[in-house]
GROMACS .gro file of N, CA and C in nm:
model
  543
    1MET      N    1  -3.831  -5.107  -5.317
    1MET     CA    2  -3.720  -5.136  -5.405
    1MET      C    3  -3.662  -5.271  -5.362
    2ASP      N    4  -3.635  -5.358  -5.460
    2ASP     CA    5  -3.582  -5.489  -5.424
    2ASP      C    6  -3.432  -5.485  -5.402
    3LEU      N    7  -3.379  -5.591  -5.345
    3LEU     CA    8  -3.239  -5.596  -5.304
    3LEU      C    9  -3.143  -5.574  -5.420
    4THR      N   10  -3.174  -5.631  -5.538
    4THR     CA   11  -3.082  -5.615  -5.651
    4THR      C   12  -3.072  -5.468  -5.693
    5GLN      N   13  -3.180  -5.394  -5.684
    5GLN     CA   14  -3.175  -5.251  -5.716
    5GLN      C   15  -3.097  -5.174  -5.610
    6VAL      N   16  -3.118  -5.208  -5.483
    6VAL     CA   17  -3.046  -5.143  -5.374
    6VAL      C   18  -2.896  -5.167  -5.390
    7VAL      N   19  -2.858  -5.292  -5.412
    7VAL     CA   20  -2.716  -5.325  -5.430
    7VAL      C   21  -2.660  -5.249  -5.550
    8GLY      N   22  -2.732  -5.248  -5.660
    8GLY     CA   23  -2.685  -5.178  -5.779
    8GLY      C   24  -2.663  -5.030  -5.756
    9GLN      N   25  -2.758  -4.965  -5.690
    9GLN     CA   26  -2.743  -4.822  -5.661
    9GLN      C   27  -2.626  -4.798  -5.566
   10ASN      N   28  -2.611  -4.883  -5.465
   10ASN     CA   29  -2.502  -4.866  -5.369
   10ASN      C   30  -2.365  -4.887  -5.434
   11VAL      N   31  -2.352  -4.990  -5.518
   11VAL     CA   32  -2.224  -5.014  -5.585
   11VAL      C   33  -2.189  -4.894  -5.673
   12GLN      N   34  -2.286  -4.848  -5.750
   12GLN     CA   35  -2.259  -4.735  -5.839
   12GLN      C   36  -2.224  -4.608  -5.759
   13ARG      N   37  -2.297  -4.582  -5.652
   13ARG     CA   38  -2.272  -4.464  -5.568
   13ARG      C   39  -2.132  -4.470  -5.507
   14LEU      N   40  -2.097  -4.585  -5.450
   14LEU     CA   41  -1.967  -4.600  -5.385
   14LEU      C   42  -1.853  -4.595  -5.486
   15ARG      N   43  -1.875  -4.656  -5.602
   15ARG     CA   44  -1.771  -4.653  -5.706
   15ARG      C   45  -1.748  -4.511  -5.754
   16THR      N   46  -1.856  -4.438  -5.778
   16THR     CA   47  -1.847  -4.300  -5.825
   16THR      C   48  -1.782  -4.211  -5.719
   17ALA      N   49  -1.824  -4.226  -5.594
   17ALA     CA   50  -1.768  -4.145  -5.486
   17ALA      C   51  -1.618  -4.171  -5.469
   18ALA      N   52  -1.575  -4.294  -5.498
   18ALA     CA   53  -1.433  -4.328  -5.486
   18ALA      C   54  -1.354  -4.289  -5.611
   19GLY      N   55  -1.425  -4.246  -5.715
   19GLY     CA   56  -1.358  -4.206  -5.839
   19GLY      C   57  -1.300  -4.323  -5.915
   20ILE      N   58  -1.365  -4.439  -5.904
   20ILE     CA   59  -1.316  -4.561  -5.970
   20ILE      C   60  -1.401  -4.586  -6.095
   21SER      N   61  -1.336  -4.617  -6.205
   21SER     CA   62  -1.409  -4.649  -6.328
   21SER      C   63  -1.470  -4.788  -6.316
   22LEU      N   64  -1.566  -4.817  -6.400
   22LEU     CA   65  -1.629  -4.949  -6.404
   22LEU      C   66  -1.522  -5.055  -6.433
   23ALA      N   67  -1.434  -5.026  -6.529
   23ALA     CA   68  -1.329  -5.122  -6.566
   23ALA      C   69  -1.233  -5.146  -6.449
   24ASP      N   70  -1.196  -5.041  -6.377
   24ASP     CA   71  -1.104  -5.056  -6.265
   24ASP      C   72  -1.166  -5.137  -6.151
   25LEU      N   73  -1.294  -5.113  -6.122
   25LEU     CA   74  -1.361  -5.190  -6.017
   25LEU      C   75  -1.376  -5.336  -6.060
   26ALA      N   76  -1.406  -5.358  -6.185
   26ALA     CA   77  -1.417  -5.495  -6.236
   26ALA      C   78  -1.283  -5.568  -6.216
   27SER      N   79  -1.175  -5.502  -6.251
   27SER     CA   80  -1.043  -5.561  -6.236
   27SER      C   81  -1.008  -5.586  -6.089
   28ALA      N   82  -1.034  -5.487  -6.003
   28ALA     CA   83  -1.000  -5.498  -5.860
   28ALA      C   84  -1.080  -5.606  -5.789
   29SER      N   85  -1.202  -5.629  -5.836
   29SER     CA   86  -1.289  -5.727  -5.769
   29SER      C   87  -1.286  -5.865  -5.835
   30GLY      N   88  -1.226  -5.874  -5.953
   30GLY     CA   89  -1.223  -6.002  -6.023
   30GLY      C   90  -1.356  -6.038  -6.086
   31ILE      N   91  -1.439  -5.938  -6.113
   31ILE     CA   92  -1.571  -5.958  -6.173
   31ILE      C   93  -1.568  -5.898  -6.313
   32SER      N   94  -1.631  -5.963  -6.407
   32SER     CA   95  -1.629  -5.910  -6.544
   32SER      C   96  -1.701  -5.775  -6.549
   33LYS      N   97  -1.657  -5.692  -6.643
   33LYS     CA   98  -1.716  -5.559  -6.660
   33LYS      C   99  -1.865  -5.572  -6.696
   34THR      N  100  -1.900  -5.670  -6.776
   34THR     CA  101  -2.040  -5.691  -6.815
   34THR      C  102  -2.125  -5.727  -6.693
   35THR      N  103  -2.072  -5.817  -6.609
   35THR     CA  104  -2.145  -5.857  -6.487
   35THR      C  105  -2.160  -5.737  -6.394
   36LEU      N  106  -2.052  -5.661  -6.377
   36LEU     CA  107  -2.057  -5.543  -6.289
   36LEU      C  108  -2.157  -5.441  -6.340
   37HIS      N  109  -2.158  -5.418  -6.470
   37HIS     CA  110  -2.255  -5.325  -6.528
   37HIS      C  111  -2.398  -5.372  -6.499
   38GLY      N  112  -2.423  -5.501  -6.515
   38GLY     CA  113  -2.555  -5.557  -6.485
   38GLY      C  114  -2.594  -5.538  -6.339
   39ILE      N  115  -2.497  -5.558  -6.249
   39ILE     CA  116  -2.523  -5.538  -6.107
   39ILE      C  117  -2.562  -5.393  -6.081
   40GLU      N  118  -2.484  -5.299  -6.136
   40GLU     CA  119  -2.514  -5.156  -6.115
   40GLU      C  120  -2.650  -5.117  -6.173
   41GLN      N  121  -2.693  -5.186  -6.276
   41GLN     CA  122  -2.825  -5.156  -6.336
   41GLN      C  123  -2.939  -5.225  -6.261
   42GLY      N  124  -2.905  -5.303  -6.158
   42GLY     CA  125  -3.007  -5.372  -6.079
   42GLY      C  126  -3.063  -5.493  -6.151
   43GLN      N  127  -2.988  -5.543  -6.247
   43GLN     CA  128  -3.036  -5.655  -6.328
   43GLN      C  129  -2.971  -5.787  -6.290
   44GLY      N  130  -2.867  -5.781  -6.209
   44GLY     CA  131  -2.797  -5.904  -6.171
   44GLY      C  132  -2.852  -5.961  -6.043
   45ASN      N  133  -2.809  -6.080  -6.012
   45ASN     CA  134  -2.842  -6.143  -5.884
   45ASN      C  135  -2.711  -6.192  -5.825
   46PRO      N  136  -2.629  -6.098  -5.772
   46PRO     CA  137  -2.494  -6.134  -5.729
   46PRO      C  138  -2.494  -6.232  -5.612
   47THR      N  139  -2.397  -6.322  -5.615
   47THR     CA  140  -2.379  -6.417  -5.507
   47THR      C  141  -2.310  -6.347  -5.389
   48LEU      N  142  -2.308  -6.413  -5.276
   48LEU     CA  143  -2.241  -6.358  -5.158
   48LEU      C  144  -2.093  -6.335  -5.186
   49SER      N  145  -2.029  -6.428  -5.256
   49SER     CA  146  -1.886  -6.411  -5.284
   49SER      C  147  -1.862  -6.292  -5.377
   50THR      N  148  -1.953  -6.267  -5.469
   50THR     CA  149  -1.942  -6.150  -5.557
   50THR      C  150  -1.957  -6.022  -5.475
   51LEU      N  151  -2.052  -6.020  -5.384
   51LEU     CA  152  -2.073  -5.902  -5.300
   51LEU      C  153  -1.953  -5.875  -5.210
   52TRP      N  154  -1.895  -5.982  -5.154
   52TRP     CA  155  -1.776  -5.965  -5.070
   52TRP      C  156  -1.660  -5.910  -5.153
   53ALA      N  157  -1.646  -5.960  -5.275
   53ALA     CA  158  -1.538  -5.911  -5.362
   53ALA      C  159  -1.557  -5.762  -5.392
   54LEU      N  160  -1.681  -5.721  -5.417
   54LEU     CA  161  -1.709  -5.580  -5.443
   54LEU      C  162  -1.685  -5.495  -5.319
   55ALA      N  163  -1.731  -5.543  -5.203
   55ALA     CA  164  -1.711  -5.468  -5.079
   55ALA      C  165  -1.563  -5.450  -5.050
   56THR      N  166  -1.485  -5.555  -5.071
   56THR     CA  167  -1.340  -5.548  -5.048
   56THR      C  168  -1.276  -5.448  -5.144
   57ALA      N  169  -1.310  -5.456  -5.271
   57ALA     CA  170  -1.253  -5.366  -5.371
   57ALA      C  171  -1.292  -5.221  -5.345
   58LEU      N  172  -1.412  -5.200  -5.292
   58LEU     CA  173  -1.460  -5.064  -5.263
   58LEU      C  174  -1.419  -5.017  -5.123
   59LYS      N  175  -1.352  -5.106  -5.048
   59LYS     CA  176  -1.307  -5.075  -4.911
   59LYS      C  177  -1.425  -5.032  -4.823
   60THR      N  178  -1.529  -5.114  -4.826
   60THR     CA  179  -1.648  -5.086  -4.747
   60THR      C  180  -1.699  -5.216  -4.687
   61SER      N  181  -1.805  -5.205  -4.609
   61SER     CA  182  -1.863  -5.325  -4.547
   61SER      C  183  -1.969  -5.387  -4.638
   62LEU      N  184  -1.997  -5.512  -4.615
   62LEU     CA  185  -2.104  -5.580  -4.689
   62LEU      C  186  -2.237  -5.509  -4.665
   63GLY      N  187  -2.261  -5.468  -4.541
   63GLY     CA  188  -2.386  -5.400  -4.508
   63GLY      C  189  -2.406  -5.272  -4.587
   64GLU      N  190  -2.297  -5.202  -4.618
   64GLU     CA  191  -2.307  -5.078  -4.696
   64GLU      C  192  -2.359  -5.106  -4.837
   65LEU      N  193  -2.334  -5.227  -4.887
   65LEU     CA  194  -2.387  -5.266  -5.018
   65LEU      C  195  -2.532  -5.311  -5.011
   66LEU      N  196  -2.570  -5.371  -4.898
   66LEU     CA  197  -2.702  -5.433  -4.887
   66LEU      C  198  -2.812  -5.340  -4.837
   67GLU      N  199  -2.775  -5.239  -4.762
   67GLU     CA  200  -2.876  -5.155  -4.697
   67GLU      C  201  -2.917  -5.038  -4.785
   68ALA      N  202  -3.048  -5.018  -4.793
   68ALA     CA  203  -3.100  -4.903  -4.868
   68ALA      C  204  -3.059  -4.776  -4.796
   69ARG      N  205  -3.024  -4.675  -4.873
   69ARG     CA  206  -2.983  -4.546  -4.815
   69ARG      C  207  -3.103  -4.482  -4.747
   70ALA      N  208  -3.074  -4.414  -4.637
   70ALA     CA  209  -3.178  -4.338  -4.569
   70ALA      C  210  -3.219  -4.222  -4.658
   71SER      N  211  -3.328  -4.161  -4.625
   71SER     CA  212  -3.375  -4.045  -4.701
   71SER      C  213  -3.263  -3.945  -4.719
   72THR      N  214  -3.257  -3.882  -4.835
   72THR     CA  215  -3.151  -3.785  -4.861
   72THR      C  216  -3.183  -3.651  -4.799
   73VAL      N  217  -3.301  -3.635  -4.741
   73VAL     CA  218  -3.337  -3.510  -4.674
   73VAL      C  219  -3.380  -3.543  -4.532
   74GLU      N  220  -3.317  -3.477  -4.436
   74GLU     CA  221  -3.352  -3.495  -4.295
   74GLU      C  222  -3.374  -3.357  -4.235
   75VAL      N  223  -3.495  -3.331  -4.186
   75VAL     CA  224  -3.531  -3.202  -4.129
   75VAL      C  225  -3.551  -3.218  -3.979
   76VAL      N  226  -3.492  -3.127  -3.901
   76VAL     CA  227  -3.512  -3.123  -3.756
   76VAL      C  228  -3.570  -2.986  -3.724
   77ARG      N  229  -3.687  -2.986  -3.666
   77ARG     CA  230  -3.753  -2.861  -3.628
   77ARG      C  231  -3.702  -2.815  -3.492
   78ALA      N  232  -3.709  -2.684  -3.468
   78ALA     CA  233  -3.657  -2.625  -3.345
   78ALA      C  234  -3.716  -2.690  -3.220
   79ASP      N  235  -3.842  -2.731  -3.227
   79ASP     CA  236  -3.906  -2.787  -3.107
   79ASP      C  237  -3.913  -2.941  -3.108
   80ASP      N  238  -3.845  -3.006  -3.204
   80ASP     CA  239  -3.841  -3.153  -3.205
   80ASP      C  240  -3.764  -3.204  -3.085
   81ARG      N  241  -3.811  -3.315  -3.028
   81ARG     CA  242  -3.740  -3.378  -2.919
   81ARG      C  243  -3.624  -3.458  -2.979
   82ARG      N  244  -3.504  -3.424  -2.939
   82ARG     CA  245  -3.382  -3.489  -2.987
   82ARG      C  246  -3.295  -3.520  -2.866
   83PRO      N  247  -3.200  -3.612  -2.880
   83PRO     CA  248  -3.110  -3.640  -2.767
   83PRO      C  249  -3.041  -3.512  -2.720
   84GLN      N  250  -3.037  -3.494  -2.588
   84GLN     CA  251  -2.979  -3.372  -2.531
   84GLN      C  252  -2.902  -3.407  -2.405
   85VAL      N  253  -2.791  -3.338  -2.386
   85VAL     CA  254  -2.711  -3.355  -2.264
   85VAL      C  255  -2.686  -3.219  -2.203
   86GLU      N  256  -2.669  -3.217  -2.070
   86GLU     CA  257  -2.649  -3.091  -1.996
   86GLU      C  258  -2.515  -3.096  -1.924
   87GLY      N  259  -2.445  -2.985  -1.928
   87GLY     CA  260  -2.321  -2.970  -1.853
   87GLY      C  261  -2.334  -2.851  -1.760
   88ASP      N  262  -2.224  -2.809  -1.698
   88ASP     CA  263  -2.226  -2.693  -1.609
   88ASP      C  264  -2.260  -2.564  -1.683
   89ALA      N  265  -2.206  -2.548  -1.803
   89ALA     CA  266  -2.227  -2.424  -1.878
   89ALA      C  267  -2.284  -2.447  -2.017
   90VAL      N  268  -2.287  -2.571  -2.063
   90VAL     CA  269  -2.328  -2.599  -2.200
   90VAL      C  270  -2.441  -2.702  -2.201
   91SER      N  271  -2.540  -2.675  -2.285
   91SER     CA  272  -2.646  -2.769  -2.314
   91SER      C  273  -2.633  -2.802  -2.462
   92ALA      N  274  -2.630  -2.931  -2.498
   92ALA     CA  275  -2.610  -2.971  -2.637
   92ALA      C  276  -2.722  -3.062  -2.682
   93ARG      N  277  -2.783  -3.027  -2.796
   93ARG     CA  278  -2.890  -3.108  -2.856
   93ARG      C  279  -2.840  -3.161  -2.989
   94LEU      N  280  -2.840  -3.293  -3.008
   94LEU     CA  281  -2.796  -3.354  -3.133
   94LEU      C  282  -2.894  -3.321  -3.244
   95LEU      N  283  -2.845  -3.259  -3.351
   95LEU     CA  284  -2.931  -3.228  -3.466
   95LEU      C  285  -2.915  -3.333  -3.575
   96HIS      N  286  -2.793  -3.359  -3.619
   96HIS     CA  287  -2.767  -3.453  -3.727
   96HIS      C  288  -2.637  -3.526  -3.701
   97ARG      N  289  -2.628  -3.649  -3.748
   97ARG     CA  290  -2.502  -3.723  -3.750
   97ARG      C  291  -2.465  -3.743  -3.895
   98ILE      N  292  -2.342  -3.707  -3.929
   98ILE     CA  293  -2.295  -3.718  -4.067
   98ILE      C  294  -2.168  -3.802  -4.066
   99SER      N  295  -2.176  -3.921  -4.126
   99SER     CA  296  -2.058  -4.007  -4.136
   99SER      C  297  -1.975  -3.958  -4.253
  100LEU      N  298  -1.844  -3.948  -4.232
  100LEU     CA  299  -1.764  -3.901  -4.343
  100LEU      C  300  -1.620  -3.944  -4.335
  101ARG      N  301  -1.562  -3.946  -4.450
  101ARG     CA  302  -1.419  -3.951  -4.471
  101ARG      C  303  -1.397  -3.840  -4.571
  102GLY      N  304  -1.355  -3.727  -4.524
  102GLY     CA  305  -1.338  -3.615  -4.614
  102GLY      C  306  -1.322  -3.486  -4.539
  103THR      N  307  -1.385  -3.381  -4.590
  103THR     CA  308  -1.369  -3.247  -4.537
  103THR      C  309  -1.504  -3.184  -4.510
  104VAL      N  310  -1.513  -3.109  -4.399
  104VAL     CA  311  -1.632  -3.030  -4.369
  104VAL      C  312  -1.593  -2.883  -4.372
  105GLU      N  313  -1.663  -2.805  -4.452
  105GLU     CA  314  -1.645  -2.660  -4.455
  105GLU      C  315  -1.762  -2.599  -4.381
  106VAL      N  316  -1.735  -2.503  -4.292
  106VAL     CA  317  -1.839  -2.439  -4.211
  106VAL      C  318  -1.851  -2.293  -4.254
  107TYR      N  319  -1.972  -2.252  -4.291
  107TYR     CA  320  -1.997  -2.116  -4.338
  107TYR      C  321  -2.102  -2.048  -4.252
  108ASP      N  322  -2.085  -1.919  -4.229
  108ASP     CA  323  -2.188  -1.832  -4.173
  108ASP      C  324  -2.250  -1.765  -4.295
  109ILE      N  325  -2.378  -1.789  -4.323
  109ILE     CA  326  -2.438  -1.735  -4.445
  109ILE      C  327  -2.556  -1.644  -4.415
  110ALA      N  328  -2.579  -1.551  -4.507
  110ALA     CA  329  -2.698  -1.467  -4.507
  110ALA      C  330  -2.776  -1.505  -4.633
  111VAL      N  331  -2.907  -1.513  -4.622
  111VAL     CA  332  -2.991  -1.549  -4.736
  111VAL      C  333  -3.087  -1.433  -4.761
  112ALA      N  334  -3.074  -1.368  -4.876
  112ALA     CA  335  -3.157  -1.253  -4.911
  112ALA      C  336  -3.299  -1.295  -4.947
  113GLN      N  337  -3.386  -1.197  -4.958
  113GLN     CA  338  -3.526  -1.222  -4.995
  113GLN      C  339  -3.536  -1.240  -5.146
  114SER      N  340  -3.469  -1.338  -5.197
  114SER     CA  341  -3.475  -1.375  -5.338
  114SER      C  342  -3.440  -1.523  -5.344
  115THR      N  343  -3.439  -1.579  -5.465
  115THR     CA  344  -3.412  -1.722  -5.479
  115THR      C  345  -3.280  -1.744  -5.549
  116GLN      N  346  -3.198  -1.833  -5.494
  116GLN     CA  347  -3.075  -1.875  -5.559
  116GLN      C  348  -3.086  -2.022  -5.592
  117HIS      N  349  -3.072  -2.053  -5.720
  117HIS     CA  350  -3.071  -2.192  -5.765
  117HIS      C  351  -2.927  -2.238  -5.774
  118SER      N  352  -2.896  -2.351  -5.712
  118SER     CA  353  -2.759  -2.406  -5.715
  118SER      C  354  -2.759  -2.533  -5.797
  119ASP      N  355  -2.663  -2.543  -5.888
  119ASP     CA  356  -2.646  -2.665  -5.966
  119ASP      C  357  -2.597  -2.776  -5.874
  120ALA      N  358  -2.608  -2.898  -5.920
  120ALA     CA  359  -2.561  -3.013  -5.843
  120ALA      C  360  -2.411  -3.001  -5.819
  121HIS      N  361  -2.369  -3.032  -5.697
  121HIS     CA  362  -2.227  -3.038  -5.664
  121HIS      C  363  -2.176  -3.178  -5.698
  122LEU      N  364  -2.052  -3.207  -5.667
  122LEU     CA  365  -1.995  -3.338  -5.694
  122LEU      C  366  -2.070  -3.448  -5.619
  123SER      N  367  -2.064  -3.568  -5.670
  123SER     CA  368  -2.128  -3.682  -5.607
  123SER      C  369  -2.079  -3.698  -5.464
  124GLY      N  370  -2.171  -3.724  -5.373
  124GLY     CA  371  -2.136  -3.746  -5.233
  124GLY      C  372  -2.137  -3.623  -5.146
  125VAL      N  373  -2.143  -3.503  -5.206
  125VAL     CA  374  -2.144  -3.380  -5.126
  125VAL      C  375  -2.280  -3.364  -5.059
  126GLU      N  376  -2.277  -3.332  -4.930
  126GLU     CA  377  -2.400  -3.304  -4.854
  126GLU      C  378  -2.393  -3.163  -4.800
  127GLU      N  379  -2.510  -3.104  -4.779
  127GLU     CA  380  -2.518  -2.975  -4.711
  127GLU      C  381  -2.603  -2.993  -4.587
  128CYS      N  382  -2.562  -2.928  -4.479
  128CYS     CA  383  -2.637  -2.929  -4.354
  128CYS      C  384  -2.649  -2.783  -4.310
  129LEU      N  385  -2.770  -2.734  -4.297
  129LEU     CA  386  -2.794  -2.594  -4.264
  129LEU      C  387  -2.872  -2.585  -4.134
  130VAL      N  388  -2.828  -2.498  -4.044
  130VAL     CA  389  -2.900  -2.468  -3.920
  130VAL      C  390  -2.939  -2.321  -3.927
  131LEU      N  391  -3.069  -2.296  -3.933
  131LEU     CA  392  -3.118  -2.158  -3.945
  131LEU      C  393  -3.114  -2.090  -3.808
  132THR      N  394  -3.035  -1.984  -3.797
  132THR     CA  395  -3.019  -1.914  -3.670
  132THR      C  396  -3.108  -1.790  -3.658
  133HIS      N  397  -3.154  -1.738  -3.772
  133HIS     CA  398  -3.240  -1.619  -3.770
  133HIS      C  399  -3.321  -1.611  -3.899
  134GLY      N  400  -3.450  -1.586  -3.886
  134GLY     CA  401  -3.533  -1.563  -4.004
  134GLY      C  402  -3.616  -1.683  -4.046
  135HIS      N  403  -3.643  -1.688  -4.177
  135HIS     CA  404  -3.729  -1.790  -4.237
  135HIS      C  405  -3.679  -1.813  -4.379
  136VAL      N  406  -3.641  -1.937  -4.413
  136VAL     CA  407  -3.592  -1.968  -4.547
  136VAL      C  408  -3.658  -2.095  -4.600
  137THR      N  409  -3.651  -2.109  -4.731
  137THR     CA  410  -3.688  -2.233  -4.798
  137THR      C  411  -3.561  -2.284  -4.864
  138THR      N  412  -3.530  -2.412  -4.841
  138THR     CA  413  -3.408  -2.469  -4.898
  138THR      C  414  -3.424  -2.619  -4.914
  139GLY      N  415  -3.329  -2.679  -4.983
  139GLY     CA  416  -3.329  -2.823  -5.004
  139GLY      C  417  -3.332  -2.856  -5.151
  140PRO      N  418  -3.359  -2.983  -5.185
  140PRO     CA  419  -3.363  -3.024  -5.325
  140PRO      C  420  -3.463  -2.938  -5.404
  141ALA      N  421  -3.425  -2.898  -5.524
  141ALA     CA  422  -3.510  -2.809  -5.605
  141ALA      C  423  -3.649  -2.866  -5.627
  142GLU      N  424  -3.660  -2.999  -5.638
  142GLU     CA  425  -3.790  -3.058  -5.666
  142GLU      C  426  -3.879  -3.068  -5.541
  143ALA      N  427  -3.823  -3.049  -5.422
  143ALA     CA  428  -3.903  -3.060  -5.299
  143ALA      C  429  -3.839  -2.978  -5.187
  144PRO      N  430  -3.830  -2.845  -5.204
  144PRO     CA  431  -3.767  -2.763  -5.098
  144PRO      C  432  -3.853  -2.761  -4.972
  145ILE      N  433  -3.787  -2.732  -4.859
  145ILE     CA  434  -3.850  -2.735  -4.727
  145ILE      C  435  -3.846  -2.595  -4.666
  146ASP      N  436  -3.958  -2.552  -4.606
  146ASP     CA  437  -3.961  -2.425  -4.532
  146ASP      C  438  -3.901  -2.447  -4.393
  147LEU      N  439  -3.810  -2.357  -4.354
  147LEU     CA  440  -3.747  -2.367  -4.223
  147LEU      C  441  -3.770  -2.238  -4.145
  148ALA      N  442  -3.794  -2.252  -4.017
  148ALA     CA  443  -3.806  -2.138  -3.926
  148ALA      C  444  -3.682  -2.136  -3.838
  149GLU      N  445  -3.663  -2.027  -3.767
  149GLU     CA  446  -3.548  -2.011  -3.679
  149GLU      C  447  -3.534  -2.132  -3.586
  150GLY      N  448  -3.414  -2.188  -3.581
  150GLY     CA  449  -3.386  -2.304  -3.496
  150GLY      C  450  -3.402  -2.437  -3.568
  151ASP      N  451  -3.465  -2.439  -3.687
  151ASP     CA  452  -3.479  -2.563  -3.764
  151ASP      C  453  -3.348  -2.593  -3.835
  152SER      N  454  -3.331  -2.719  -3.874
  152SER     CA  455  -3.214  -2.757  -3.952
  152SER      C  456  -3.253  -2.858  -4.058
  153ILE      N  457  -3.166  -2.870  -4.158
  153ILE     CA  458  -3.190  -2.964  -4.268
  153ILE      C  459  -3.057  -3.019  -4.313
  154ARG      N  460  -3.057  -3.145  -4.357
  154ARG     CA  461  -2.941  -3.209  -4.417
  154ARG      C  462  -2.989  -3.275  -4.545
  155PHE      N  463  -2.917  -3.252  -4.657
  155PHE     CA  464  -2.960  -3.310  -4.784
  155PHE      C  465  -2.841  -3.331  -4.877
  156SER      N  466  -2.861  -3.417  -4.976
  156SER     CA  467  -2.760  -3.440  -5.078
  156SER      C  468  -2.754  -3.318  -5.168
  157ALA      N  469  -2.635  -3.261  -5.182
  157ALA     CA  470  -2.617  -3.145  -5.270
  157ALA      C  471  -2.569  -3.190  -5.407
  158ALA      N  472  -2.572  -3.321  -5.432
  158ALA     CA  473  -2.530  -3.375  -5.560
  158ALA      C  474  -2.644  -3.370  -5.662
  159ARG      N  475  -2.745  -3.292  -5.633
  159ARG     CA  476  -2.855  -3.267  -5.726
  159ARG      C  477  -2.894  -3.120  -5.709
  160PRO      N  478  -2.963  -3.063  -5.807
  160PRO     CA  479  -2.997  -2.921  -5.798
  160PRO      C  480  -3.074  -2.889  -5.669
  161HIS      N  481  -3.043  -2.774  -5.609
  161HIS     CA  482  -3.108  -2.732  -5.486
  161HIS      C  483  -3.121  -2.581  -5.487
  162LEU      N  484  -3.193  -2.529  -5.387
  162LEU     CA  485  -3.216  -2.385  -5.386
  162LEU      C  486  -3.216  -2.328  -5.246
  163TYR      N  487  -3.202  -2.194  -5.242
  163TYR     CA  488  -3.212  -2.116  -5.119
  163TYR      C  489  -3.302  -1.997  -5.148
  164ARG      N  490  -3.401  -1.973  -5.060
  164ARG     CA  491  -3.490  -1.858  -5.075
  164ARG      C  492  -3.515  -1.798  -4.937
  165GLY      N  493  -3.484  -1.670  -4.920
  165GLY     CA  494  -3.510  -1.601  -4.794
  165GLY      C  495  -3.648  -1.540  -4.793
  166HIS      N  496  -3.714  -1.542  -4.677
  166HIS     CA  497  -3.848  -1.485  -4.666
  166HIS      C  498  -3.851  -1.365  -4.573
  167ALA      N  499  -3.764  -1.359  -4.474
  167ALA     CA  500  -3.761  -1.247  -4.379
  167ALA      C  501  -3.661  -1.143  -4.430
  168ALA      N  502  -3.663  -1.026  -4.369
  168ALA     CA  503  -3.570  -0.921  -4.408
  168ALA      C  504  -3.426  -0.962  -4.379
  169HIS      N  505  -3.402  -1.034  -4.269
  169HIS     CA  506  -3.268  -1.079  -4.232
  169HIS      C  507  -3.274  -1.229  -4.202
  170ASN      N  508  -3.204  -1.308  -4.281
  170ASN     CA  509  -3.199  -1.453  -4.265
  170ASN      C  510  -3.053  -1.495  -4.252
  171ARG      N  511  -3.022  -1.566  -4.144
  171ARG     CA  512  -2.884  -1.611  -4.122
  171ARG      C  513  -2.885  -1.759  -4.086
  172ALA      N  514  -2.776  -1.825  -4.122
  172ALA     CA  515  -2.765  -1.968  -4.094
  172ALA      C  516  -2.620  -2.008  -4.087
  173VAL      N  517  -2.597  -2.124  -4.027
  173VAL     CA  518  -2.468  -2.191  -4.032
  173VAL      C  519  -2.484  -2.302  -4.134
  174LEU      N  520  -2.395  -2.304  -4.236
  174LEU     CA  521  -2.400  -2.404  -4.341
  174LEU      C  522  -2.275  -2.489  -4.334
  175LEU      N  523  -2.294  -2.622  -4.327
  175LEU     CA  524  -2.183  -2.715  -4.333
  175LEU      C  525  -2.186  -2.782  -4.470
  176MET      N  526  -2.077  -2.771  -4.543
  176MET     CA  527  -2.061  -2.840  -4.671
  176MET      C  528  -1.972  -2.962  -4.644
  177VAL      N  529  -2.026  -3.080  -4.665
  177VAL     CA  530  -1.955  -3.203  -4.634
  177VAL      C  531  -1.908  -3.266  -4.766
  178HIS      N  532  -1.776  -3.270  -4.785
  178HIS     CA  533  -1.715  -3.322  -4.906
  178HIS      C  534  -1.651  -3.458  -4.877
  179PRO      N  535  -1.685  -3.562  -4.953
  179PRO     CA  536  -1.624  -3.692  -4.929
  179PRO      C  537  -1.477  -3.690  -4.963
  180GLU      N  538  -1.406  -3.784  -4.905
  180GLU     CA  539  -1.263  -3.797  -4.934
  180GLU      C  540  -1.246  -3.836  -5.080
  181SER      N  541  -1.152  -3.773  -5.147
  181SER     CA  542  -1.133  -3.805  -5.288
  181SER      C  543  -1.013  -3.892  -5.312
   0.00000   0.00000   0.00000
């Protein structure tokens, strides 16, 4: 994907997550609505000053506009080597890092031996699941991932996704990450 497409997707994503209309962002950044629309469509070739104006209006860094987003699905298997630290009584292994300005809801969930299809949540919502018991399939509906006990997954819940239990008893910790509104 070329830079103009990356910038366009990032501007649109950040504008939508902030709940700002195209007209309001155009006004706040001093850029015409037509030019802004072209940028979001990946058809413009914005100058550095235009990008700085957009970053300022969106209250973000220039790099956030320029850098392609990492994969929307990150899977960590139970036996993957990850950063780990040891204390007197606690051993901690880093599974995922989630940057946020918003709210995290933590759920203890059970997943039955059936399939639940979930509609897309609001833009910017992520789900992070750590499977503590059993075997489940979860993630984006178009490419769900099989997880075994101890595996974890993080994905954008702003698109359709699913949960399917395979064992008689499946349990997990689910973090719902909601951006600041």
